Coordinates of C-alpha atoms in Angstrom, one line a residue:
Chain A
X1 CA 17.0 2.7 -0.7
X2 CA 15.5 -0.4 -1.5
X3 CA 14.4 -2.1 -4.8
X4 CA 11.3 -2.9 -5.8
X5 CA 9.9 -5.0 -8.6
X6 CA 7.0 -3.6 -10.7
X7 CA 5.8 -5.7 -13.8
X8 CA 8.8 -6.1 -15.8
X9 CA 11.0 -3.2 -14.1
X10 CA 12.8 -2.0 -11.5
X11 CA 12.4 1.3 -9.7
X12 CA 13.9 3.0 -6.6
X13 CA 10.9 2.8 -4.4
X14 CA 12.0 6.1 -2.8
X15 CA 12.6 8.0 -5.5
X16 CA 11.1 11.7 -5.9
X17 CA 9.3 11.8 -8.8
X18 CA 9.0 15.4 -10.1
X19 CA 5.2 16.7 -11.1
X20 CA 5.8 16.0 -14.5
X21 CA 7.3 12.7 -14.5
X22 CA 5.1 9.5 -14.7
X23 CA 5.9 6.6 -12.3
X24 CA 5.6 3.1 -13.2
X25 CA 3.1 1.2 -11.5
X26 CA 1.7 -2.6 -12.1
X27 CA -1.4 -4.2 -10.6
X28 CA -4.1 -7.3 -11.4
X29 CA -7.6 -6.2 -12.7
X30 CA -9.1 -9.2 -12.8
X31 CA -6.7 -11.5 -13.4
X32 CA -5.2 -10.0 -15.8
X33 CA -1.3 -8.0 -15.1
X34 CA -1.2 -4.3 -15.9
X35 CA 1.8 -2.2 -16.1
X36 CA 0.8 1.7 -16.6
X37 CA 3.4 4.6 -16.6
X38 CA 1.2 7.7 -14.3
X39 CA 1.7 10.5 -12.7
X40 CA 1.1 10.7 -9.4
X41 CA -2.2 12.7 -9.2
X42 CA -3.9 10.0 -11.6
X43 CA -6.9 8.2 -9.2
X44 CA -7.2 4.6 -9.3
X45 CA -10.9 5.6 -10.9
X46 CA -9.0 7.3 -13.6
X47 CA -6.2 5.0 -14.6
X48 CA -9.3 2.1 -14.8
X49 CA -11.2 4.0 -16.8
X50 CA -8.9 6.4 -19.2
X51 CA -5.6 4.1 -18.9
X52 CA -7.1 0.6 -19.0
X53 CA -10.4 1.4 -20.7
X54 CA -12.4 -0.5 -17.7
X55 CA -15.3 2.2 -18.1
X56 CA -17.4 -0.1 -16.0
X57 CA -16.3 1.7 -13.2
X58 CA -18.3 4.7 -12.9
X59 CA -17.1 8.1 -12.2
X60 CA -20.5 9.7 -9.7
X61 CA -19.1 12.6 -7.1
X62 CA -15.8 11.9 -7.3
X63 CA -15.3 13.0 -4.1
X64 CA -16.2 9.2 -2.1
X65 CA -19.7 9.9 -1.4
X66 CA -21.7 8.2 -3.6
X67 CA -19.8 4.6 -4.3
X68 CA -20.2 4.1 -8.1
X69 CA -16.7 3.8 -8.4
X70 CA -16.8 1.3 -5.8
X71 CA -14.4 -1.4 -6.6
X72 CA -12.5 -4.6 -4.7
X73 CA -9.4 -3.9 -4.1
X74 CA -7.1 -6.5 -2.6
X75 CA -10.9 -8.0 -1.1
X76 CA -12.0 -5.0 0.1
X77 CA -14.6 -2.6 -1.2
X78 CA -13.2 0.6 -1.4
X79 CA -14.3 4.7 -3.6
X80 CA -11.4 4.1 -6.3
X81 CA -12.2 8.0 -7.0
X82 CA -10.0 8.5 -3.4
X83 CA -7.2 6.5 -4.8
X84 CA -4.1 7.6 -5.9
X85 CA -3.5 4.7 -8.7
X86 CA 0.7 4.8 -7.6
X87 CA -0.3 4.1 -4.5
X88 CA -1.4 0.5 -5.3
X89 CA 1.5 -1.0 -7.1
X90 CA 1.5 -4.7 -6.9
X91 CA -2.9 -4.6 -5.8
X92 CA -5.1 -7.0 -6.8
X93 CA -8.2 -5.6 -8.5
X94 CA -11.4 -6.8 -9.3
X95 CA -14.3 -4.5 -11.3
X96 CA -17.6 -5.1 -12.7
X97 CA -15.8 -6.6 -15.8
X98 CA -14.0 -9.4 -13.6
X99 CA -17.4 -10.6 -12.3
X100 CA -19.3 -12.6 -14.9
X101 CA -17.8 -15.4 -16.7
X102 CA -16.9 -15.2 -20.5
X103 CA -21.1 -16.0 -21.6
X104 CA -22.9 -16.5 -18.2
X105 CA -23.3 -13.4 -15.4
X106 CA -22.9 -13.5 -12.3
X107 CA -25.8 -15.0 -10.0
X108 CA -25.5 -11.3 -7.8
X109 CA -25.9 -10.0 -11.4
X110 CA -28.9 -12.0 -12.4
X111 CA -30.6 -11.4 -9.2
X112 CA -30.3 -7.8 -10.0
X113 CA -31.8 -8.3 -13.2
X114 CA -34.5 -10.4 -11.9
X115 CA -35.4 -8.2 -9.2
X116 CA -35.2 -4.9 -11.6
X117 CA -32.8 -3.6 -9.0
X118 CA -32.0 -0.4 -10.7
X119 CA -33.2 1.9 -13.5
X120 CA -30.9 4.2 -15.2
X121 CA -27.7 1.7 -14.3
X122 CA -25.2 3.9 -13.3
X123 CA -24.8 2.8 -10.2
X124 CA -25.0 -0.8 -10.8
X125 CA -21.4 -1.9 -10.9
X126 CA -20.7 0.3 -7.9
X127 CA -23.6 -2.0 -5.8
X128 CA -22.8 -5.3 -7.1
X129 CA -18.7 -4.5 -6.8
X130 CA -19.5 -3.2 -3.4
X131 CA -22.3 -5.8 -2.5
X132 CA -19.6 -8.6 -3.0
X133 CA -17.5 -6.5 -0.4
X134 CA -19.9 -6.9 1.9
X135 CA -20.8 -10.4 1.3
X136 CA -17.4 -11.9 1.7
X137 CA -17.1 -9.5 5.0
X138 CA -19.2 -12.1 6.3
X139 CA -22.2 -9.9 7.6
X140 CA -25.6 -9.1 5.9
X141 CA -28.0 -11.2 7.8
X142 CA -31.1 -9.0 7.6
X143 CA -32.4 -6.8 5.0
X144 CA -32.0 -4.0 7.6
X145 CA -27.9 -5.1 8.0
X146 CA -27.8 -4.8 4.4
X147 CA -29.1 -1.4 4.2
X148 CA -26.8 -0.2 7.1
X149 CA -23.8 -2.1 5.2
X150 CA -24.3 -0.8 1.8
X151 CA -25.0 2.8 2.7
X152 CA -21.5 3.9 0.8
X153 CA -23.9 3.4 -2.7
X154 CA -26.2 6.1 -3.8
X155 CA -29.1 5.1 -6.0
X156 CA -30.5 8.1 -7.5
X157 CA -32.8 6.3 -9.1
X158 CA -34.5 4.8 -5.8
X159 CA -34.2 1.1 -6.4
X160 CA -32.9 0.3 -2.8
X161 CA -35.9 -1.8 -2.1
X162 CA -35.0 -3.9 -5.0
X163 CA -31.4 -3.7 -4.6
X164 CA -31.6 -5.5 -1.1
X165 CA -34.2 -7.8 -2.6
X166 CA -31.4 -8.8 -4.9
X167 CA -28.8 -9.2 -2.7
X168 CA -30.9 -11.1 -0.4
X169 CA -32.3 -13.8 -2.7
X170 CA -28.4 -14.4 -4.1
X171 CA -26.9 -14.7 -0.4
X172 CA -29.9 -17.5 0.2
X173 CA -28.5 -19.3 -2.4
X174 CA -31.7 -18.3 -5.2
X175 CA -29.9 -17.0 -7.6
X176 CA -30.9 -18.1 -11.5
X177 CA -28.3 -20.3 -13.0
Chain B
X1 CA -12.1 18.2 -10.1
X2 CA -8.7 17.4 -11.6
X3 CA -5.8 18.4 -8.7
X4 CA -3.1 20.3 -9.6
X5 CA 0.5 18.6 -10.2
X6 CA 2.7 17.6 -7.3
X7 CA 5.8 15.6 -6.5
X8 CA 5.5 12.3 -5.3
X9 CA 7.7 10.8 -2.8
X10 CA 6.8 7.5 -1.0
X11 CA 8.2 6.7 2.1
X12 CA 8.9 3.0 3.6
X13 CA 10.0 3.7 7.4
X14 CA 8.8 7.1 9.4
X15 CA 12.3 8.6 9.1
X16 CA 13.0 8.3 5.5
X17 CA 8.8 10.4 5.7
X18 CA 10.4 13.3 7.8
X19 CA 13.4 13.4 5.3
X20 CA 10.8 13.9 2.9
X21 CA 8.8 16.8 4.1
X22 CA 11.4 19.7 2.4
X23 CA 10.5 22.9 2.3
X24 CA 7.1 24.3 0.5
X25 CA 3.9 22.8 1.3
X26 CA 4.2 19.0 1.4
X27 CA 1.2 17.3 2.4
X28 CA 1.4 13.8 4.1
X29 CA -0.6 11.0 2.5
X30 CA -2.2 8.3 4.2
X31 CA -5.3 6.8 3.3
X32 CA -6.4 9.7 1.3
X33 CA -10.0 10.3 2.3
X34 CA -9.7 13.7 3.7
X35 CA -6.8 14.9 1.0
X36 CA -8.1 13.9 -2.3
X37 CA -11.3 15.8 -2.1
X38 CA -9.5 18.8 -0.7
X39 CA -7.0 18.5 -3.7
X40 CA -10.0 18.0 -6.3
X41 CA -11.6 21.0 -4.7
X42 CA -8.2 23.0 -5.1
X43 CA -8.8 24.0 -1.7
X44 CA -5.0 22.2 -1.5
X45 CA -2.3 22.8 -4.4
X46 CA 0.7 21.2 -2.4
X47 CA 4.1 21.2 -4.1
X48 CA 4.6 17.2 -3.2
X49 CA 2.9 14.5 -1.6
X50 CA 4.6 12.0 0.9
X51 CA 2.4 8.7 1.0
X52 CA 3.1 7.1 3.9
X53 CA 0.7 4.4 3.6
X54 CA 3.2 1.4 3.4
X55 CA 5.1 2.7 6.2
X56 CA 4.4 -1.0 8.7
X57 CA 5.3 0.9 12.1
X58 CA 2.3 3.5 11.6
X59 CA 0.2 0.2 11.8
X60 CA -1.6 -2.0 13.7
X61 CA -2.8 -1.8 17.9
X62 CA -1.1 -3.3 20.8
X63 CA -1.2 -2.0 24.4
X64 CA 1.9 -1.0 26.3
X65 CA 3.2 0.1 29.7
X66 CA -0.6 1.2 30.8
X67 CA -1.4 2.7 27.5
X68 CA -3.2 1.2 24.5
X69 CA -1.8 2.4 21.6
X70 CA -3.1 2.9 17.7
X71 CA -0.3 3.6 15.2
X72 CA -1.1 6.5 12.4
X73 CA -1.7 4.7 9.8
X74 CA -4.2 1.9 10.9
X75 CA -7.7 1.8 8.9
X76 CA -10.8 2.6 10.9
X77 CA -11.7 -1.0 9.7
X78 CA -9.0 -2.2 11.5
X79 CA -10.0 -0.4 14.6
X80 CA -13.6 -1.8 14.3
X81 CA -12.1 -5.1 14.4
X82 CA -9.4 -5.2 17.2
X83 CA -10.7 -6.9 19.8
X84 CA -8.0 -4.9 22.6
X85 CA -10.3 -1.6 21.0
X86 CA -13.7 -3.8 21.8
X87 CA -13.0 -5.0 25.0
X88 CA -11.2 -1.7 26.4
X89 CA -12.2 1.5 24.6
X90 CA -15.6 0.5 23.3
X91 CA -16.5 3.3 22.2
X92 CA -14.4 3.4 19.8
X93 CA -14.8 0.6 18.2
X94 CA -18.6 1.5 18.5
X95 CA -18.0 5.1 17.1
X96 CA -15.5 3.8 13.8
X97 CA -18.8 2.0 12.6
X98 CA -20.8 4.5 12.2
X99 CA -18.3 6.8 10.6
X100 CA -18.8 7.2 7.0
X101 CA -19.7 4.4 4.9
X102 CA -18.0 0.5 4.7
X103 CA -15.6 2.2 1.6
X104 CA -14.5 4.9 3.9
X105 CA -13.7 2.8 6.9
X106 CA -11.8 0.3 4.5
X107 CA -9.3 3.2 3.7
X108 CA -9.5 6.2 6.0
X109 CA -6.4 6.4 9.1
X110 CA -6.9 7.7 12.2
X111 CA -3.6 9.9 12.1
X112 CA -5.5 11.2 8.8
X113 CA -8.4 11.8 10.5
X114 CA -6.7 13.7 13.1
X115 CA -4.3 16.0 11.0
X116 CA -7.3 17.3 9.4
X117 CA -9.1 18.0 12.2
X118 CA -12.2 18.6 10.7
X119 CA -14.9 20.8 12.9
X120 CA -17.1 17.6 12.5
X121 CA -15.1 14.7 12.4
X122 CA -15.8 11.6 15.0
X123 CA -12.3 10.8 16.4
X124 CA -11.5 14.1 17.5
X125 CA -13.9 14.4 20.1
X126 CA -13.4 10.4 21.2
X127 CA -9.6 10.9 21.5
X128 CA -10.3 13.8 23.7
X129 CA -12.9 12.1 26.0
X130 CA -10.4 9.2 25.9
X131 CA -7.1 11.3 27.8
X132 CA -5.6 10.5 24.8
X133 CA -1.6 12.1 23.8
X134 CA -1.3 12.2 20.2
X135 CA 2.5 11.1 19.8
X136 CA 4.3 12.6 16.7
X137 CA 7.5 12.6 15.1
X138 CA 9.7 15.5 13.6
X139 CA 13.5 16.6 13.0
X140 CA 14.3 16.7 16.7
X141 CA 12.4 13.8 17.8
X142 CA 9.3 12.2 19.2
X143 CA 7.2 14.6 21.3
X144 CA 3.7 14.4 23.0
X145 CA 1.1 16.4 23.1
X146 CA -2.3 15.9 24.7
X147 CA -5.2 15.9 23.1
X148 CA -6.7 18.7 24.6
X149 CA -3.8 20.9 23.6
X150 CA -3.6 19.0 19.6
X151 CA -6.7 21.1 18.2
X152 CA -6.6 24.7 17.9
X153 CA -9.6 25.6 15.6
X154 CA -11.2 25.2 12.4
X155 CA -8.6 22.6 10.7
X156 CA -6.2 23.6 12.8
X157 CA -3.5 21.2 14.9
X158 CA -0.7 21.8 17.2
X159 CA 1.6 19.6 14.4
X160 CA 4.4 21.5 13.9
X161 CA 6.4 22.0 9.9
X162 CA 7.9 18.7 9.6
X163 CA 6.1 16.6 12.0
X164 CA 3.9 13.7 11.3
X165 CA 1.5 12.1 13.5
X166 CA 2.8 8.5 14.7
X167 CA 0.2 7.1 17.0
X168 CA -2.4 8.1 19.2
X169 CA -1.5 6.8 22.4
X170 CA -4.5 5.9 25.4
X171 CA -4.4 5.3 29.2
X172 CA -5.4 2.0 29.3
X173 CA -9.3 2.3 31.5
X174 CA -9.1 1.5 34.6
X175 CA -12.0 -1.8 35.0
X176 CA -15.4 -0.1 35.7
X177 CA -14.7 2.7 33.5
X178 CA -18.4 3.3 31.0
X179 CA -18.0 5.2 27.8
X180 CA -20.1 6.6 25.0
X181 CA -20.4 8.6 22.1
X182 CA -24.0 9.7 20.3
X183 CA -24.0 12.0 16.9
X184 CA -26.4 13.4 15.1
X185 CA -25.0 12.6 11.8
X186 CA -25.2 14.7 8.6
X187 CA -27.6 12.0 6.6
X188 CA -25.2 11.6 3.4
X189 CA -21.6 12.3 4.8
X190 CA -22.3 11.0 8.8
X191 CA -20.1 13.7 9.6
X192 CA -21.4 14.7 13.2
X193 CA -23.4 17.9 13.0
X194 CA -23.1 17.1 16.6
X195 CA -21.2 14.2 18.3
X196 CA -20.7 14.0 22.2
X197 CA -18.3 11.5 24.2
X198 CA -18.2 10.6 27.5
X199 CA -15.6 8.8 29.6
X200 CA -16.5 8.0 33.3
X201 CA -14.1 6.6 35.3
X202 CA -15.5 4.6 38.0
X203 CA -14.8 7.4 41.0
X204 CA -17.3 9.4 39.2
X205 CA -15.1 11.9 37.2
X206 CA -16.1 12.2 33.8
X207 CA -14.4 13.2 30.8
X208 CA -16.9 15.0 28.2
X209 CA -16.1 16.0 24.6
X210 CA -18.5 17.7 21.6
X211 CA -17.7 18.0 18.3
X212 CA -19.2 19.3 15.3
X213 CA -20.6 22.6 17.6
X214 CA -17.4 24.9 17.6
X215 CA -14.4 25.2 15.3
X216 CA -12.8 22.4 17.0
X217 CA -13.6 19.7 18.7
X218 CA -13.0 20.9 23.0
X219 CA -13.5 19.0 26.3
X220 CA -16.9 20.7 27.8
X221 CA -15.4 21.5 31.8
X222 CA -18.7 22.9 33.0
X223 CA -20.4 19.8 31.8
X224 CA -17.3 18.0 33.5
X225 CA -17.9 19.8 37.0
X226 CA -21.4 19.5 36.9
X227 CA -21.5 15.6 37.0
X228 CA -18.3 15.0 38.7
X229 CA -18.1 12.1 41.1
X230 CA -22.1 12.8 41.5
X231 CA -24.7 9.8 40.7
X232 CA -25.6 10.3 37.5
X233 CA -29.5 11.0 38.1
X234 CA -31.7 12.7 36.1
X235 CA -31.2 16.5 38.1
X236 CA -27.6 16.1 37.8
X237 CA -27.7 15.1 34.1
X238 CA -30.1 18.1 33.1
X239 CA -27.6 20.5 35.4
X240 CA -24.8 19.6 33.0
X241 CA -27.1 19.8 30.1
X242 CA -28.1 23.2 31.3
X243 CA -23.7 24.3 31.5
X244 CA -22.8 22.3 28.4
X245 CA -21.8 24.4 25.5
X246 CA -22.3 27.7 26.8
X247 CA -19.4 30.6 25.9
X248 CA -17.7 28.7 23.2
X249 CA -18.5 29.9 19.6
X250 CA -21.0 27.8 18.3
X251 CA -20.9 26.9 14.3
X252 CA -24.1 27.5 12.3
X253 CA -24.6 26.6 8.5
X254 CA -27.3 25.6 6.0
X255 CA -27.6 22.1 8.2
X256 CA -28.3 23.7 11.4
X257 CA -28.0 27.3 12.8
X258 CA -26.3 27.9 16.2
X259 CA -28.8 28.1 18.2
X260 CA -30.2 24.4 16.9
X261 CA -26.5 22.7 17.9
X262 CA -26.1 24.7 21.0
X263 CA -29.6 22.9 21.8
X264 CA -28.3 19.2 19.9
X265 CA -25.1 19.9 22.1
X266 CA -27.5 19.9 25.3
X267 CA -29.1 17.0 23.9
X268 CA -26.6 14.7 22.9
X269 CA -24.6 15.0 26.2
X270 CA -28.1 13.8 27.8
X271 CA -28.1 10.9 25.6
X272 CA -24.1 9.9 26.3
X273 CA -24.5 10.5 30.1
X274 CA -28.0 8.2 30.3
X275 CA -25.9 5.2 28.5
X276 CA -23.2 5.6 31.3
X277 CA -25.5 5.9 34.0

C-alpha cells in the first residue's frame, strides 16, 4: 500500500472506495491546481464542466464519437466524455479557456475567425483543442493529412473546408496578430 | 447517459488487480473506450471498477525469446509508433492508424480492445492472422491461450472469472514474411463492417482472418487451404475468394445485410492477398 500525494492530502492509492463515497483527485487545467472530491463515475467532461465550471468544453455524443469534448491532456488530444476524471490525478490539462491570453486569442483562434470556420460554434473548442493536438504531433502537411488527422471532430454545421483553411494558414505561420 | 454507481479500486502492480476482482461483476478498466459507452448505455451496471491503467508492467513493447510482445495496457498510439511494430508486424502498425479517430488511439489498449471482443473490432482479426497467444493472468497463475481459441462469439472471450489480459504475445516473422489488413470501415465509427488480415509466411502458407462478418472474429481455413504454398496468381486468389466465408453465420444489420458482407468478405480477402502477392 503505497502513499500518494494529491493537492494538499494524502490518500491510500489502493483504497476501495465504496459507490457512494467521493475520492479526492487534483489536476492542472491550465495552469491553474484543482483539487475536486468525485465519485468515481464522474467523466473528466463532467468534472470540467459541472465541478470546475469550464463549460468550454462541450458535451456532443458523449459516447467519443464526435470530439467536442476534445481536450489536451497531458499533450495529447483525447474525448474527455471517455474519461473517468479519478483516473487522472496529478494530469495536466489544457481547454479552450487555457488557449488565448488574458485580451488577445490565440492565432489558431483568429484564423478560425478569419476563415469563418464554423457556424453554430459548438464544436469549436473541440477543433481548435484537438487541432493543437495534432499540430504539436508534428504531422499535418497537406490539407488532405489534415482531414485524415482531424477526423475525431464532427462539424455538423459543415465548415470542414474552412476549418482546414484555418488550420492551414496558422501552421504557415499567417495567423493575424 | 449517466452510469450507474460502482466501487472504485485502482490497482498499481497486476497482482494487487487480481486481488481486486472479488466476487460480483467487476469490470477491468483500462483506457476506457470500449467501457464507458457500455456503462452510459447501461448495457453494463458493474458492482466495481478496477482501473488498471497505471499498472507500468501492462505497458510498453519489447521482443523476447522469438516472440514480440505488447503488454495490456499499451495505447494503440503507442503501437503506431514502435518502431519493433513497424519494421516486424507492419500491419499492425498500419491497421492501429486507421482505427478510430487520433482521440481514440491516444487512449484505447489493446488488452481493452481484446476483452471486448467486439464482432467488428480491428485487433481481433490482426492478432489472429498474426499466431498470436493472448497471455493472461488470474488466481492460479499466468496461462496462454491462442488466439484462435480466445474468441468465442458475439463479445465473448475465453477469459476466465478473475483473469485479466496481460500481453498479447507474437512469433516474431520469420524475414520474407508479407502482411496485410483491408476494411471496409463503418464511415463514422471505422469499426470494420468487414476487415480481412493476411499473414504469409515466406513457404507460402498463409494465415487469413475476417472480422466484422460473423459473431467473432475466426481464421478463414478454406481460404487458408486454397492459397497454401501456391503462387499467389489471380486463379488461385479468386479460388480462395470463391471458399472464403462460406458456412459461418454471417451478421447482417441496418449497414449491410448478410448477403452484402459474405460478398465484402470475398472482396476484401482479394484486396489483402493482391498486397502480399
Amino acid at each position: 500500500m503505497s502513499q500518494h500525494t494529491i493537492g494538499n492530502s494524502n490518500y491510500n492509492s489502493q483504497q476501495l472506495y465504496d459507490a457512494d463515497e467521493t475520492i479526492p483527485v487534483g489536476f492542472t487545467v491550465n495552469g491553474t491546481h484543482h483539487t475536486l472530491q468525485l465519485t468515481a463515475a464522474t467523466t473528466l467532461l463532467d468534472a470540467l464542466r459541472e465541478y470546475m465550471h469550464l463549460t468550454g468544453t462541450k458535451k456532443g455524443c458523449d459516447h467519443g464519437q464526435c470530439g467536442a469534448c476534445t481536450v489536451l491532456l497531458n499533450g495529447k488530444r483525447v474525448n474527455a466524455c471517455l474519461i473517468l476524471a479519478v483516473t487522472k490525478d496529478g494530469a495536466d490539462i489544457t481547454t479552450i479557456e487555457g488557449i488565448a491570453t488574458a485580451d488577445m486569442l490565440h492565432p489558431l483562434q483568429a484564423a478560425f475567425i478569419e476563415h469563418d470556420a464554423f457556424q453554430c460554434g459548438y464544436c469549436t473548442p473541440g477543433q481548435i483543442c484537438s487541432a493543437l493536438g495534432m499540430l504539436q504531433e508534428g504531422r499535418a502537411n497537406t490539407a488532405e493529412e489534415i482531414r485524415e488527422l482531424m477526423s475525431g471532430n464532427l462539424c455538423r454545421c459543415g465548415a470542414y473546408t474552412n476549418i482546414v483553411d484555418a488550420i492551414l494558414q496558422y501552421k504557415n505561420g499567417g495567423g493575424r496578430d | 447517459m449517466i452510469p450507474t454507481a460502482f466501487d472504485y479500486q485502482k490497482a498499481s502492480t497486476v497482482d494487487e488487480a487480481i486481488a481486486a476482482l472479488t466476487d460480483g461483476d467487476v469490470k477491468i478498466l483500462a483506457g476506457g473506450h470500449s467501457l464507458l459507452p457500455a456503462l452510459k448505455l447501461r448495457l453494463n451496471q458493474p458492482s466495481k471498477l478496477v482501473n488498471i491503467a497505471g499498472i507500468e508492467e501492462l505497458k510498453g513493447i519489447k521482443e523476447e525469446d522469438g516472440e514480440i510482445v505488447i503488454g495490456a495496457a499499451t495505447t494503440y498510439h503507442d503501437i503506431v509508433k514502435n518502431d519493433i511494430i513497424k519494421s516486424k508486424l507492419s500491419f499492425f502498425s498500419d491497421s492501429a492508424s486507421r482505427i478510430g479517430d487520433v482521440q481514440v488511439r491516444n487512449h484505447g489498449t489493446i488488452g481493452g480492445s481484446l476483452a471486448h471482443a467486439d464482432p467488428s473490432a480491428d485487433w481481433t482479426a490482426l492478432v489472429l492472422a498474426a499466431d498470436a497467444a493472448i497471455e493472461v493472468k488470474g488466481k492460479n497463475g499466468k496461462r496462454r491461450i491462442k488466439a484462435t481459441e480466445f474468441f468465442t462469439g458475439l463479445f465473448s472471450t475465453a477469459l476466465e472469472e478473475g483473469e485479466i489480459i496481460t500481453a498479447v504475445r507474437i512469433p516474431s516473422p520469420a524475414e520474407g514474411t508479407k502482411t496485410a489488413y483491408q476494411k471496409f470501415p463503418q464511415p463514422a465509427s471505422r469499426f470494420a463492417m468487414v476487415g480481412c488480415a493476411v499473414l504469409r509466411k515466406p513457404d507460402g502458407v498463409t494465415n487469413i482472418a475476417f472480422t466484422g462478418v460473423s459473431d467473432n472474429a475466426f481464421r478463414d481455413a478454406a481460404a487458408e487451404q486454397a492459397v497454401a504454398g501456391k503462387p499467389l496468381d489471380d486463379a488461385t486468389i479468386e479460388a480462395a475468394a470463391n471458399a472464403a466465408a462460406e458456412g459461418v453465420s454471417i451478421l447482417s444489420d441496418h449497414y449491410a445485410a448478410a448477403d452484402y458482407r459474405k460478398h465484402l468478405a470475398k472482396v476484401y480477402l482479394k484486396k489483402v492477398l493482391h498486397a502480399v502477392a
